[in-house]
Amino acid sequence: MEMTKTAALPDGRTYTPSIEGVPTRTFAPKITSKVIAALFMIIFLLYFIFPIYWMIVASTKTNSELTTTFGLWFASHNDTTANPSLPAAISANYDSLVGWTQGLLWRWIGNSFIYSTVAALIGTITSVMAGYALAKFNFPFKNAALGTIMAGLLMPVALLSVPIYIMFLNLGLDNTMLSIIIPCAVSPFGVFLGRVYVQSSVPTELIEAARIDGAGEGRIFFTMVLRILAPAMVTIFLFIFVATWNNFILPQLMISSQELKPITLGLYGMASYFNPQYGPMMMASLLGVVPLIILFLALQRYWQSGLSAGAVKG
């Protein structure tokens, strides 16, 4: 059996060093602290999950059931059976939703997915390229370019929407997919994050060694830098994807065709009716956030590592 070793302090006292990965008794959290921390985490978990749970519950109800039944539990309705069931209630609301949207619900969700995916892919690669140039190269007006990007972070998106609309209108690109993809792919925040990640994660010595070996700048970037920044790129991708998916003002100005609407604009149209059916509308809202939930869960591991990539000097 391995004996526990002790170490001596300058004043003559002794202490037992901690095992690797296990805090010493002095620094170990107390049971009270653990309980309080667990309670806070449970409260915050319920705080974030509750709206999704309520949307699921509300999507099974009619307008009258939303006000006459218990708000935190499911209700069912079906006009053709004496014993309504929950599946029948879901089916009835879904049929109502499909008819209400004239069969365009999944088209709207697909449009949002196309807008967000293409804009996020283009925005991620351009943000990392711009961040790499700002972090590792010296060129004329570099500080002016960096200042312009930082100023872009302070500009509200709503303030830029009208000038962007006028520009695309004059180019004849309004009411097209490009009118949503191109503006959303331009992300000053993505460029800022790309620069931070490059500064902290890409060693200058590695780039210089590759240049000495004869590698060109394009080869260095696409074969070395992108691999190092893969977790950081996932973080930038998610930021741009979510911002594009949730964008409302720009599609409202740019898109007039029913077939090109994203889900945000479709939901707005549903809510604009004189007497909207809130159950089907809650179902549409739920279906509209499911892709975001799946994406975050699928990329969670890379996203978490990407968040910490720029926190420590590499």
PDB file of C-alpha atoms in Angstrom:
ATOM      1  CA  MET A   1       0.000   0.000   0.000  1.00  0.00           C
ATOM      2  CA  GLU A   2       1.342   3.416  -0.961  1.00  0.00           C
ATOM      3  CA  MET A   3       2.024   5.594   2.065  1.00  0.00           C
ATOM      4  CA  THR A   4       0.654   9.126   2.173  1.00  0.00           C
ATOM      5  CA  LYS A   5       3.518  11.598   1.925  1.00  0.00           C
ATOM      6  CA  THR A   6       3.729  14.819   3.866  1.00  0.00           C
ATOM      7  CA  ALA A   7       5.573  18.043   3.156  1.00  0.00           C
ATOM      8  CA  ALA A   8       7.003  20.631   5.528  1.00  0.00           C
ATOM      9  CA  LEU A   9       6.164  24.326   5.566  1.00  0.00           C
ATOM     10  CA  PRO A  10       8.798  27.025   6.360  1.00  0.00           C
ATOM     11  CA  ASP A  11       7.360  27.486   9.865  1.00  0.00           C
ATOM     12  CA  GLY A  12       7.797  23.809  10.698  1.00  0.00           C
ATOM     13  CA  ARG A  13       4.229  22.661  10.155  1.00  0.00           C
ATOM     14  CA  THR A  14       3.439  19.768   7.848  1.00  0.00           C
ATOM     15  CA  TYR A  15       0.657  19.206   5.332  1.00  0.00           C
ATOM     16  CA  THR A  16      -0.470  16.493   2.951  1.00  0.00           C
ATOM     17  CA  PRO A  17      -0.200  17.418  -0.751  1.00  0.00           C
ATOM     18  CA  SER A  18      -3.302  16.772  -2.809  1.00  0.00           C
ATOM     19  CA  ILE A  19      -3.603  13.938  -5.283  1.00  0.00           C
ATOM     20  CA  GLU A  20      -3.564  15.119  -8.877  1.00  0.00           C
ATOM     21  CA  GLY A  21      -7.036  16.285  -9.843  1.00  0.00           C
ATOM     22  CA  VAL A  22      -8.324  16.196  -6.234  1.00  0.00           C
ATOM     23  CA  PRO A  23      -8.303  19.441  -4.221  1.00  0.00           C
ATOM     24  CA  THR A  24      -6.803  19.479  -0.745  1.00  0.00           C
ATOM     25  CA  ARG A  25      -9.148  19.470   2.204  1.00  0.00           C
ATOM     26  CA  THR A  26      -8.527  23.189   2.708  1.00  0.00           C
ATOM     27  CA  PHE A  27      -9.661  24.101  -0.796  1.00  0.00           C
ATOM     28  CA  ALA A  28     -12.319  21.415  -1.298  1.00  0.00           C
ATOM     29  CA  PRO A  29     -15.856  22.910  -1.469  1.00  0.00           C
ATOM     30  CA  LYS A  30     -18.036  22.369   1.539  1.00  0.00           C
ATOM     31  CA  ILE A  31     -21.233  20.345   1.380  1.00  0.00           C
ATOM     32  CA  THR A  32     -23.273  23.518   1.879  1.00  0.00           C
ATOM     33  CA  SER A  33     -21.575  25.144  -1.104  1.00  0.00           C
ATOM     34  CA  LYS A  34     -22.245  22.080  -3.237  1.00  0.00           C
ATOM     35  CA  VAL A  35     -25.932  22.052  -2.285  1.00  0.00           C
ATOM     36  CA  ILE A  36     -26.340  25.780  -2.992  1.00  0.00           C
ATOM     37  CA  ALA A  37     -24.552  25.436  -6.337  1.00  0.00           C
ATOM     38  CA  ALA A  38     -26.739  22.452  -7.278  1.00  0.00           C
ATOM     39  CA  LEU A  39     -29.899  24.377  -6.363  1.00  0.00           C
ATOM     40  CA  PHE A  40     -28.865  27.351  -8.480  1.00  0.00           C
ATOM     41  CA  MET A  41     -28.090  25.083 -11.441  1.00  0.00           C
ATOM     42  CA  ILE A  42     -31.477  23.374 -11.110  1.00  0.00           C
ATOM     43  CA  ILE A  43     -33.242  26.753 -10.946  1.00  0.00           C
ATOM     44  CA  PHE A  44     -31.429  28.021 -14.056  1.00  0.00           C
ATOM     45  CA  LEU A  45     -32.090  24.717 -15.834  1.00  0.00           C
ATOM     46  CA  LEU A  46     -35.810  25.026 -15.149  1.00  0.00           C
ATOM     47  CA  TYR A  47     -35.714  28.686 -16.170  1.00  0.00           C
ATOM     48  CA  PHE A  48     -34.347  27.827 -19.623  1.00  0.00           C
ATOM     49  CA  ILE A  49     -36.321  24.627 -20.186  1.00  0.00           C
ATOM     50  CA  PHE A  50     -39.697  25.915 -18.989  1.00  0.00           C
ATOM     51  CA  PRO A  51     -40.509  28.034 -22.109  1.00  0.00           C
ATOM     52  CA  ILE A  52     -39.854  25.026 -24.350  1.00  0.00           C
ATOM     53  CA  TYR A  53     -42.014  22.805 -22.141  1.00  0.00           C
ATOM     54  CA  TRP A  54     -44.819  25.384 -22.178  1.00  0.00           C
ATOM     55  CA  MET A  55     -44.633  25.611 -25.987  1.00  0.00           C
ATOM     56  CA  ILE A  56     -44.992  21.817 -26.194  1.00  0.00           C
ATOM     57  CA  VAL A  57     -48.005  21.903 -23.872  1.00  0.00           C
ATOM     58  CA  ALA A  58     -49.626  24.885 -25.614  1.00  0.00           C
ATOM     59  CA  SER A  59     -49.171  23.317 -29.055  1.00  0.00           C
ATOM     60  CA  THR A  60     -51.721  20.628 -28.114  1.00  0.00           C
ATOM     61  CA  LYS A  61     -54.510  23.052 -27.171  1.00  0.00           C
ATOM     62  CA  THR A  62     -57.159  25.166 -28.810  1.00  0.00           C
ATOM     63  CA  ASN A  63     -57.683  28.840 -27.987  1.00  0.00           C
ATOM     64  CA  SER A  64     -60.405  28.019 -25.462  1.00  0.00           C
ATOM     65  CA  GLU A  65     -58.339  25.273 -23.823  1.00  0.00           C
ATOM     66  CA  LEU A  66     -55.435  27.680 -23.340  1.00  0.00           C
ATOM     67  CA  THR A  67     -57.590  29.712 -20.967  1.00  0.00           C
ATOM     68  CA  THR A  68     -59.855  27.036 -19.439  1.00  0.00           C
ATOM     69  CA  THR A  69     -57.435  24.145 -18.732  1.00  0.00           C
ATOM     70  CA  PHE A  70     -54.424  23.785 -16.485  1.00  0.00           C
ATOM     71  CA  GLY A  71     -51.633  25.740 -18.145  1.00  0.00           C
ATOM     72  CA  LEU A  72     -48.798  23.324 -17.353  1.00  0.00           C
ATOM     73  CA  TRP A  73     -50.371  20.129 -18.646  1.00  0.00           C
ATOM     74  CA  PHE A  74     -51.547  18.817 -21.961  1.00  0.00           C
ATOM     75  CA  ALA A  75     -55.088  19.043 -23.224  1.00  0.00           C
ATOM     76  CA  SER A  76     -56.602  17.124 -26.114  1.00  0.00           C
ATOM     77  CA  HIS A  77     -59.432  17.857 -28.480  1.00  0.00           C
ATOM     78  CA  ASN A  78     -61.020  16.112 -31.402  1.00  0.00           C
ATOM     79  CA  ASP A  79     -64.432  16.933 -32.796  1.00  0.00           C
ATOM     80  CA  THR A  80     -64.954  13.488 -34.335  1.00  0.00           C
ATOM     81  CA  THR A  81     -64.538  11.278 -31.246  1.00  0.00           C
ATOM     82  CA  ALA A  82     -66.227  11.135 -27.901  1.00  0.00           C
ATOM     83  CA  ASN A  83     -62.954  10.350 -26.129  1.00  0.00           C
ATOM     84  CA  PRO A  84     -60.340  12.788 -27.397  1.00  0.00           C
ATOM     85  CA  SER A  85     -56.690  11.795 -27.021  1.00  0.00           C
ATOM     86  CA  LEU A  86     -53.389  13.631 -26.999  1.00  0.00           C
ATOM     87  CA  PRO A  87     -52.248  12.270 -30.414  1.00  0.00           C
ATOM     88  CA  ALA A  88     -55.565  13.385 -31.881  1.00  0.00           C
ATOM     89  CA  ALA A  89     -55.083  16.866 -30.424  1.00  0.00           C
ATOM     90  CA  ILE A  90     -51.575  17.105 -31.892  1.00  0.00           C
ATOM     91  CA  SER A  91     -52.816  15.861 -35.258  1.00  0.00           C
ATOM     92  CA  ALA A  92     -55.713  18.335 -35.263  1.00  0.00           C
ATOM     93  CA  ASN A  93     -53.434  21.292 -34.517  1.00  0.00           C
ATOM     94  CA  TYR A  94     -50.901  20.141 -37.110  1.00  0.00           C
ATOM     95  CA  ASP A  95     -53.591  19.834 -39.780  1.00  0.00           C
ATOM     96  CA  SER A  96     -54.838  23.281 -38.849  1.00  0.00           C
ATOM     97  CA  LEU A  97     -51.277  24.621 -39.047  1.00  0.00           C
ATOM     98  CA  VAL A  98     -50.629  23.135 -42.483  1.00  0.00           C
ATOM     99  CA  GLY A  99     -53.912  24.513 -43.803  1.00  0.00           C
ATOM    100  CA  TRP A 100     -53.332  27.895 -42.177  1.00  0.00           C
ATOM    101  CA  THR A 101     -49.902  28.255 -43.826  1.00  0.00           C
ATOM    102  CA  GLN A 102     -51.162  26.879 -47.150  1.00  0.00           C
ATOM    103  CA  GLY A 103     -48.643  24.045 -46.911  1.00  0.00           C
ATOM    104  CA  LEU A 104     -45.665  26.422 -46.721  1.00  0.00           C
ATOM    105  CA  LEU A 105     -44.604  25.727 -43.120  1.00  0.00           C
ATOM    106  CA  TRP A 106     -41.803  23.301 -43.974  1.00  0.00           C
ATOM    107  CA  ARG A 107     -40.809  25.504 -46.903  1.00  0.00           C
ATOM    108  CA  TRP A 108     -40.312  28.395 -44.465  1.00  0.00           C
ATOM    109  CA  ILE A 109     -38.270  26.243 -42.087  1.00  0.00           C
ATOM    110  CA  GLY A 110     -36.212  24.983 -45.043  1.00  0.00           C
ATOM    111  CA  ASN A 111     -35.630  28.550 -46.202  1.00  0.00           C
ATOM    112  CA  SER A 112     -34.399  29.529 -42.739  1.00  0.00           C
ATOM    113  CA  PHE A 113     -32.064  26.540 -42.746  1.00  0.00           C
ATOM    114  CA  ILE A 114     -30.660  27.475 -46.168  1.00  0.00           C
ATOM    115  CA  TYR A 115     -30.231  31.143 -45.256  1.00  0.00           C
ATOM    116  CA  SER A 116     -28.578  30.363 -41.933  1.00  0.00           C
ATOM    117  CA  THR A 117     -26.322  27.534 -43.145  1.00  0.00           C
ATOM    118  CA  VAL A 118     -24.987  29.298 -46.245  1.00  0.00           C
ATOM    119  CA  ALA A 119     -24.543  32.636 -44.456  1.00  0.00           C
ATOM    120  CA  ALA A 120     -22.812  30.929 -41.510  1.00  0.00           C
ATOM    121  CA  LEU A 121     -20.442  28.962 -43.763  1.00  0.00           C
ATOM    122  CA  ILE A 122     -19.479  32.019 -45.803  1.00  0.00           C
ATOM    123  CA  GLY A 123     -19.318  34.251 -42.734  1.00  0.00           C
ATOM    124  CA  THR A 124     -17.174  31.788 -40.778  1.00  0.00           C
ATOM    125  CA  ILE A 125     -14.523  31.341 -43.453  1.00  0.00           C
ATOM    126  CA  THR A 126     -14.360  35.065 -44.270  1.00  0.00           C
ATOM    127  CA  SER A 127     -14.258  36.003 -40.591  1.00  0.00           C
ATOM    128  CA  VAL A 128     -11.377  33.630 -39.901  1.00  0.00           C
ATOM    129  CA  MET A 129      -9.506  34.826 -42.999  1.00  0.00           C
ATOM    130  CA  ALA A 130      -9.943  38.484 -42.007  1.00  0.00           C
ATOM    131  CA  GLY A 131      -9.044  37.738 -38.392  1.00  0.00           C
ATOM    132  CA  TYR A 132      -5.929  35.848 -39.506  1.00  0.00           C
ATOM    133  CA  ALA A 133      -4.833  38.767 -41.699  1.00  0.00           C
ATOM    134  CA  LEU A 134      -5.401  41.302 -38.914  1.00  0.00           C
ATOM    135  CA  ALA A 135      -3.551  39.182 -36.357  1.00  0.00           C
ATOM    136  CA  LYS A 136      -0.534  37.947 -38.341  1.00  0.00           C
ATOM    137  CA  PHE A 137       0.119  40.450 -41.145  1.00  0.00           C
ATOM    138  CA  ASN A 138       1.202  44.062 -41.284  1.00  0.00           C
ATOM    139  CA  PHE A 139      -0.281  46.101 -44.121  1.00  0.00           C
ATOM    140  CA  PRO A 140      -1.195  49.745 -44.788  1.00  0.00           C
ATOM    141  CA  PHE A 141      -4.250  51.075 -42.929  1.00  0.00           C
ATOM    142  CA  LYS A 142      -4.376  47.972 -40.729  1.00  0.00           C
ATOM    143  CA  ASN A 143      -5.387  50.002 -37.671  1.00  0.00           C
ATOM    144  CA  ALA A 144      -8.023  51.847 -39.688  1.00  0.00           C
ATOM    145  CA  ALA A 145      -9.486  48.533 -40.867  1.00  0.00           C
ATOM    146  CA  LEU A 146      -9.520  47.212 -37.312  1.00  0.00           C
ATOM    147  CA  GLY A 147     -11.177  50.395 -36.072  1.00  0.00           C
ATOM    148  CA  THR A 148     -13.846  50.126 -38.773  1.00  0.00           C
ATOM    149  CA  ILE A 149     -14.602  46.552 -37.741  1.00  0.00           C
ATOM    150  CA  MET A 150     -14.820  47.540 -34.085  1.00  0.00           C
ATOM    151  CA  ALA A 151     -17.149  50.387 -35.029  1.00  0.00           C
ATOM    152  CA  GLY A 152     -19.314  47.850 -36.840  1.00  0.00           C
ATOM    153  CA  LEU A 153     -19.785  46.051 -33.538  1.00  0.00           C
ATOM    154  CA  LEU A 154     -21.399  49.188 -32.126  1.00  0.00           C
ATOM    155  CA  MET A 155     -23.835  49.700 -35.012  1.00  0.00           C
ATOM    156  CA  PRO A 156     -27.337  48.312 -34.348  1.00  0.00           C
ATOM    157  CA  VAL A 157     -28.467  45.867 -37.005  1.00  0.00           C
ATOM    158  CA  ALA A 158     -31.829  47.624 -37.312  1.00  0.00           C
ATOM    159  CA  LEU A 159     -30.067  50.883 -38.176  1.00  0.00           C
ATOM    160  CA  LEU A 160     -28.277  49.255 -41.132  1.00  0.00           C
ATOM    161  CA  SER A 161     -31.271  47.369 -42.509  1.00  0.00           C
ATOM    162  CA  VAL A 162     -32.800  50.270 -44.469  1.00  0.00           C
ATOM    163  CA  PRO A 163     -29.517  51.300 -46.193  1.00  0.00           C
ATOM    164  CA  ILE A 164     -28.875  47.649 -47.062  1.00  0.00           C
ATOM    165  CA  TYR A 165     -32.375  47.350 -48.496  1.00  0.00           C
ATOM    166  CA  ILE A 166     -31.910  50.457 -50.650  1.00  0.00           C
ATOM    167  CA  MET A 167     -28.587  49.141 -51.938  1.00  0.00           C
ATOM    168  CA  PHE A 168     -29.999  45.717 -52.858  1.00  0.00           C
ATOM    169  CA  LEU A 169     -33.090  47.321 -54.365  1.00  0.00           C
ATOM    170  CA  ASN A 170     -30.905  49.396 -56.701  1.00  0.00           C
ATOM    171  CA  LEU A 171     -28.908  46.275 -57.600  1.00  0.00           C
ATOM    172  CA  GLY A 172     -32.093  44.392 -58.412  1.00  0.00           C
ATOM    173  CA  LEU A 173     -31.370  41.728 -55.775  1.00  0.00           C
ATOM    174  CA  ASP A 174     -34.335  42.383 -53.489  1.00  0.00           C
ATOM    175  CA  ASN A 175     -36.741  39.480 -52.949  1.00  0.00           C
ATOM    176  CA  THR A 176     -33.970  36.955 -53.564  1.00  0.00           C
ATOM    177  CA  MET A 177     -32.110  34.546 -51.313  1.00  0.00           C
ATOM    178  CA  LEU A 178     -28.907  36.539 -51.842  1.00  0.00           C
ATOM    179  CA  SER A 179     -30.550  39.570 -50.215  1.00  0.00           C
ATOM    180  CA  ILE A 180     -30.603  37.641 -46.936  1.00  0.00           C
ATOM    181  CA  ILE A 181     -27.452  35.536 -47.253  1.00  0.00           C
ATOM    182  CA  ILE A 182     -24.974  38.262 -48.218  1.00  0.00           C
ATOM    183  CA  PRO A 183     -25.780  40.801 -45.445  1.00  0.00           C
ATOM    184  CA  CYS A 184     -25.968  38.084 -42.775  1.00  0.00           C
ATOM    185  CA  ALA A 185     -22.630  36.600 -43.877  1.00  0.00           C
ATOM    186  CA  VAL A 186     -20.893  39.906 -43.123  1.00  0.00           C
ATOM    187  CA  SER A 187     -20.178  39.677 -39.403  1.00  0.00           C
ATOM    188  CA  PRO A 188     -17.902  42.220 -37.650  1.00  0.00           C
ATOM    189  CA  PHE A 189     -18.305  40.193 -34.467  1.00  0.00           C
ATOM    190  CA  GLY A 190     -17.131  37.073 -36.314  1.00  0.00           C
ATOM    191  CA  VAL A 191     -14.039  38.937 -37.561  1.00  0.00           C
ATOM    192  CA  PHE A 192     -13.319  40.145 -34.025  1.00  0.00           C
ATOM    193  CA  LEU A 193     -13.625  36.610 -32.635  1.00  0.00           C
ATOM    194  CA  GLY A 194     -11.479  35.248 -35.477  1.00  0.00           C
ATOM    195  CA  ARG A 195      -8.720  37.721 -34.671  1.00  0.00           C
ATOM    196  CA  VAL A 196      -8.833  36.866 -30.969  1.00  0.00           C
ATOM    197  CA  TYR A 197      -8.693  33.121 -31.661  1.00  0.00           C
ATOM    198  CA  VAL A 198      -5.818  33.487 -34.130  1.00  0.00           C
ATOM    199  CA  GLN A 199      -3.797  35.608 -31.709  1.00  0.00           C
ATOM    200  CA  SER A 200      -4.222  33.118 -28.873  1.00  0.00           C
ATOM    201  CA  SER A 201      -4.178  29.774 -30.696  1.00  0.00           C
ATOM    202  CA  VAL A 202      -1.934  30.090 -33.766  1.00  0.00           C
ATOM    203  CA  PRO A 203       1.791  30.417 -32.868  1.00  0.00           C
ATOM    204  CA  THR A 204       3.746  32.821 -35.053  1.00  0.00           C
ATOM    205  CA  GLU A 205       6.709  30.451 -34.861  1.00  0.00           C
ATOM    206  CA  LEU A 206       4.658  27.729 -36.555  1.00  0.00           C
ATOM    207  CA  ILE A 207       3.802  30.031 -39.453  1.00  0.00           C
ATOM    208  CA  GLU A 208       7.424  31.138 -39.829  1.00  0.00           C
ATOM    209  CA  ALA A 209       8.617  27.528 -39.813  1.00  0.00           C
ATOM    210  CA  ALA A 210       6.144  26.670 -42.569  1.00  0.00           C
ATOM    211  CA  ARG A 211       7.367  29.626 -44.623  1.00  0.00           C
ATOM    212  CA  ILE A 212      10.963  28.510 -44.229  1.00  0.00           C
ATOM    213  CA  ASP A 213       9.949  25.065 -45.505  1.00  0.00           C
ATOM    214  CA  GLY A 214       8.591  26.723 -48.638  1.00  0.00           C
ATOM    215  CA  ALA A 215       4.847  26.640 -47.940  1.00  0.00           C
ATOM    216  CA  GLY A 216       2.805  29.420 -49.507  1.00  0.00           C
ATOM    217  CA  GLU A 217       0.397  31.604 -47.550  1.00  0.00           C
ATOM    218  CA  GLY A 218      -2.645  29.845 -48.971  1.00  0.00           C
ATOM    219  CA  ARG A 219      -1.305  26.419 -48.080  1.00  0.00           C
ATOM    220  CA  ILE A 220      -0.409  27.569 -44.557  1.00  0.00           C
ATOM    221  CA  PHE A 221      -3.888  28.941 -43.985  1.00  0.00           C
ATOM    222  CA  PHE A 222      -5.954  26.123 -45.448  1.00  0.00           C
ATOM    223  CA  THR A 223      -3.855  23.168 -44.244  1.00  0.00           C
ATOM    224  CA  MET A 224      -2.605  24.410 -40.866  1.00  0.00           C
ATOM    225  CA  VAL A 225      -4.468  27.432 -39.539  1.00  0.00           C
ATOM    226  CA  LEU A 226      -7.958  26.118 -40.282  1.00  0.00           C
ATOM    227  CA  ARG A 227      -7.197  22.832 -38.514  1.00  0.00           C
ATOM    228  CA  ILE A 228      -5.965  24.634 -35.408  1.00  0.00           C
ATOM    229  CA  LEU A 229      -9.000  26.939 -35.401  1.00  0.00           C
ATOM    230  CA  ALA A 230     -11.612  24.221 -36.034  1.00  0.00           C
ATOM    231  CA  PRO A 231     -13.255  24.482 -32.557  1.00  0.00           C
ATOM    232  CA  ALA A 232     -13.188  28.290 -32.737  1.00  0.00           C
ATOM    233  CA  MET A 233     -14.787  28.170 -36.194  1.00  0.00           C
ATOM    234  CA  VAL A 234     -17.675  26.152 -34.762  1.00  0.00           C
ATOM    235  CA  THR A 235     -18.318  28.937 -32.258  1.00  0.00           C
ATOM    236  CA  ILE A 236     -18.301  31.600 -34.977  1.00  0.00           C
ATOM    237  CA  PHE A 237     -20.522  29.394 -37.150  1.00  0.00           C
ATOM    238  CA  LEU A 238     -23.094  29.050 -34.379  1.00  0.00           C
ATOM    239  CA  PHE A 239     -23.148  32.786 -33.658  1.00  0.00           C
ATOM    240  CA  ILE A 240     -23.800  33.647 -37.311  1.00  0.00           C
ATOM    241  CA  PHE A 241     -26.255  30.754 -37.773  1.00  0.00           C
ATOM    242  CA  VAL A 242     -28.409  31.781 -34.800  1.00  0.00           C
ATOM    243  CA  ALA A 243     -28.268  35.480 -35.735  1.00  0.00           C
ATOM    244  CA  THR A 244     -29.421  34.686 -39.282  1.00  0.00           C
ATOM    245  CA  TRP A 245     -32.124  32.268 -38.112  1.00  0.00           C
ATOM    246  CA  ASN A 246     -33.566  34.835 -35.691  1.00  0.00           C
ATOM    247  CA  ASN A 247     -33.268  37.774 -38.110  1.00  0.00           C
ATOM    248  CA  PHE A 248     -36.624  39.431 -38.703  1.00  0.00           C
ATOM    249  CA  ILE A 249     -36.191  43.050 -39.801  1.00  0.00           C
ATOM    250  CA  LEU A 250     -34.012  42.290 -42.830  1.00  0.00           C
ATOM    251  CA  PRO A 251     -36.322  39.577 -44.260  1.00  0.00           C
ATOM    252  CA  GLN A 252     -39.303  41.847 -43.624  1.00  0.00           C
ATOM    253  CA  LEU A 253     -37.755  44.499 -45.825  1.00  0.00           C
ATOM    254  CA  MET A 254     -36.224  42.236 -48.462  1.00  0.00           C
ATOM    255  CA  ILE A 255     -38.692  39.386 -48.966  1.00  0.00           C
ATOM    256  CA  SER A 256     -42.160  39.791 -50.433  1.00  0.00           C
ATOM    257  CA  SER A 257     -42.625  36.305 -51.902  1.00  0.00           C
ATOM    258  CA  GLN A 258     -44.427  33.742 -49.767  1.00  0.00           C
ATOM    259  CA  GLU A 259     -42.128  30.978 -51.060  1.00  0.00           C
ATOM    260  CA  LEU A 260     -38.941  32.784 -49.914  1.00  0.00           C
ATOM    261  CA  LYS A 261     -40.037  33.700 -46.391  1.00  0.00           C
ATOM    262  CA  PRO A 262     -38.047  32.376 -43.419  1.00  0.00           C
ATOM    263  CA  ILE A 263     -39.881  30.921 -40.439  1.00  0.00           C
ATOM    264  CA  THR A 264     -39.603  34.182 -38.457  1.00  0.00           C
ATOM    265  CA  LEU A 265     -41.481  36.090 -41.142  1.00  0.00           C
ATOM    266  CA  GLY A 266     -43.982  33.277 -41.516  1.00  0.00           C
ATOM    267  CA  LEU A 267     -44.740  33.327 -37.791  1.00  0.00           C
ATOM    268  CA  TYR A 268     -45.217  37.085 -37.951  1.00  0.00           C
ATOM    269  CA  GLY A 269     -47.765  36.642 -40.716  1.00  0.00           C
ATOM    270  CA  MET A 270     -49.600  34.024 -38.654  1.00  0.00           C
ATOM    271  CA  ALA A 271     -49.716  36.316 -35.627  1.00  0.00           C
ATOM    272  CA  SER A 272     -51.084  39.175 -37.777  1.00  0.00           C
ATOM    273  CA  TYR A 273     -54.433  37.469 -38.328  1.00  0.00           C
ATOM    274  CA  PHE A 274     -57.463  38.996 -36.623  1.00  0.00           C
ATOM    275  CA  ASN A 275     -58.185  35.819 -34.629  1.00  0.00           C
ATOM    276  CA  PRO A 276     -55.045  33.634 -34.712  1.00  0.00           C
ATOM    277  CA  GLN A 277     -55.111  30.034 -33.508  1.00  0.00           C
ATOM    278  CA  TYR A 278     -52.496  30.066 -30.766  1.00  0.00           C
ATOM    279  CA  GLY A 279     -52.154  26.296 -30.466  1.00  0.00           C
ATOM    280  CA  PRO A 280     -51.029  25.794 -34.081  1.00  0.00           C
ATOM    281  CA  MET A 281     -48.915  28.938 -33.816  1.00  0.00           C
ATOM    282  CA  MET A 282     -47.128  27.521 -30.769  1.00  0.00           C
ATOM    283  CA  MET A 283     -46.554  24.310 -32.723  1.00  0.00           C
ATOM    284  CA  ALA A 284     -45.004  26.330 -35.559  1.00  0.00           C
ATOM    285  CA  SER A 285     -42.785  28.166 -33.069  1.00  0.00           C
ATOM    286  CA  LEU A 286     -41.699  24.863 -31.555  1.00  0.00           C
ATOM    287  CA  LEU A 287     -40.887  23.381 -34.954  1.00  0.00           C
ATOM    288  CA  GLY A 288     -38.970  26.571 -35.701  1.00  0.00           C
ATOM    289  CA  VAL A 289     -36.584  26.152 -32.755  1.00  0.00           C
ATOM    290  CA  VAL A 290     -36.049  22.389 -33.011  1.00  0.00           C
ATOM    291  CA  PRO A 291     -33.276  22.759 -35.661  1.00  0.00           C
ATOM    292  CA  LEU A 292     -31.404  25.168 -33.372  1.00  0.00           C
ATOM    293  CA  ILE A 293     -31.656  22.754 -30.440  1.00  0.00           C
ATOM    294  CA  ILE A 294     -30.408  19.851 -32.561  1.00  0.00           C
ATOM    295  CA  LEU A 295     -27.522  21.937 -33.912  1.00  0.00           C
ATOM    296  CA  PHE A 296     -26.378  23.059 -30.470  1.00  0.00           C
ATOM    297  CA  LEU A 297     -26.554  19.527 -29.078  1.00  0.00           C
ATOM    298  CA  ALA A 298     -24.663  18.106 -32.062  1.00  0.00           C
ATOM    299  CA  LEU A 299     -21.887  20.725 -31.895  1.00  0.00           C
ATOM    300  CA  GLN A 300     -21.826  21.128 -28.114  1.00  0.00           C
ATOM    301  CA  ARG A 301     -18.407  19.563 -27.605  1.00  0.00           C
ATOM    302  CA  TYR A 302     -16.742  21.695 -30.275  1.00  0.00           C
ATOM    303  CA  TRP A 303     -18.618  24.807 -29.214  1.00  0.00           C
ATOM    304  CA  GLN A 304     -17.485  24.532 -25.586  1.00  0.00           C
ATOM    305  CA  SER A 305     -13.841  24.071 -26.575  1.00  0.00           C
ATOM    306  CA  GLY A 306     -14.168  26.953 -29.033  1.00  0.00           C
ATOM    307  CA  LEU A 307     -15.428  29.301 -26.323  1.00  0.00           C
ATOM    308  CA  SER A 308     -12.295  28.678 -24.259  1.00  0.00           C
ATOM    309  CA  ALA A 309      -9.898  28.717 -27.213  1.00  0.00           C
ATOM    310  CA  GLY A 310      -9.384  32.463 -27.039  1.00  0.00           C
ATOM    311  CA  ALA A 311      -9.266  32.684 -23.260  1.00  0.00           C
ATOM    312  CA  VAL A 312      -5.716  31.440 -22.741  1.00  0.00           C
ATOM    313  CA  LYS A 313      -2.577  32.405 -24.589  1.00  0.00           C
ATOM    314  CA  GLY A 314      -1.556  29.406 -26.717  1.00  0.00           C
TER     315      GLY A 314
END
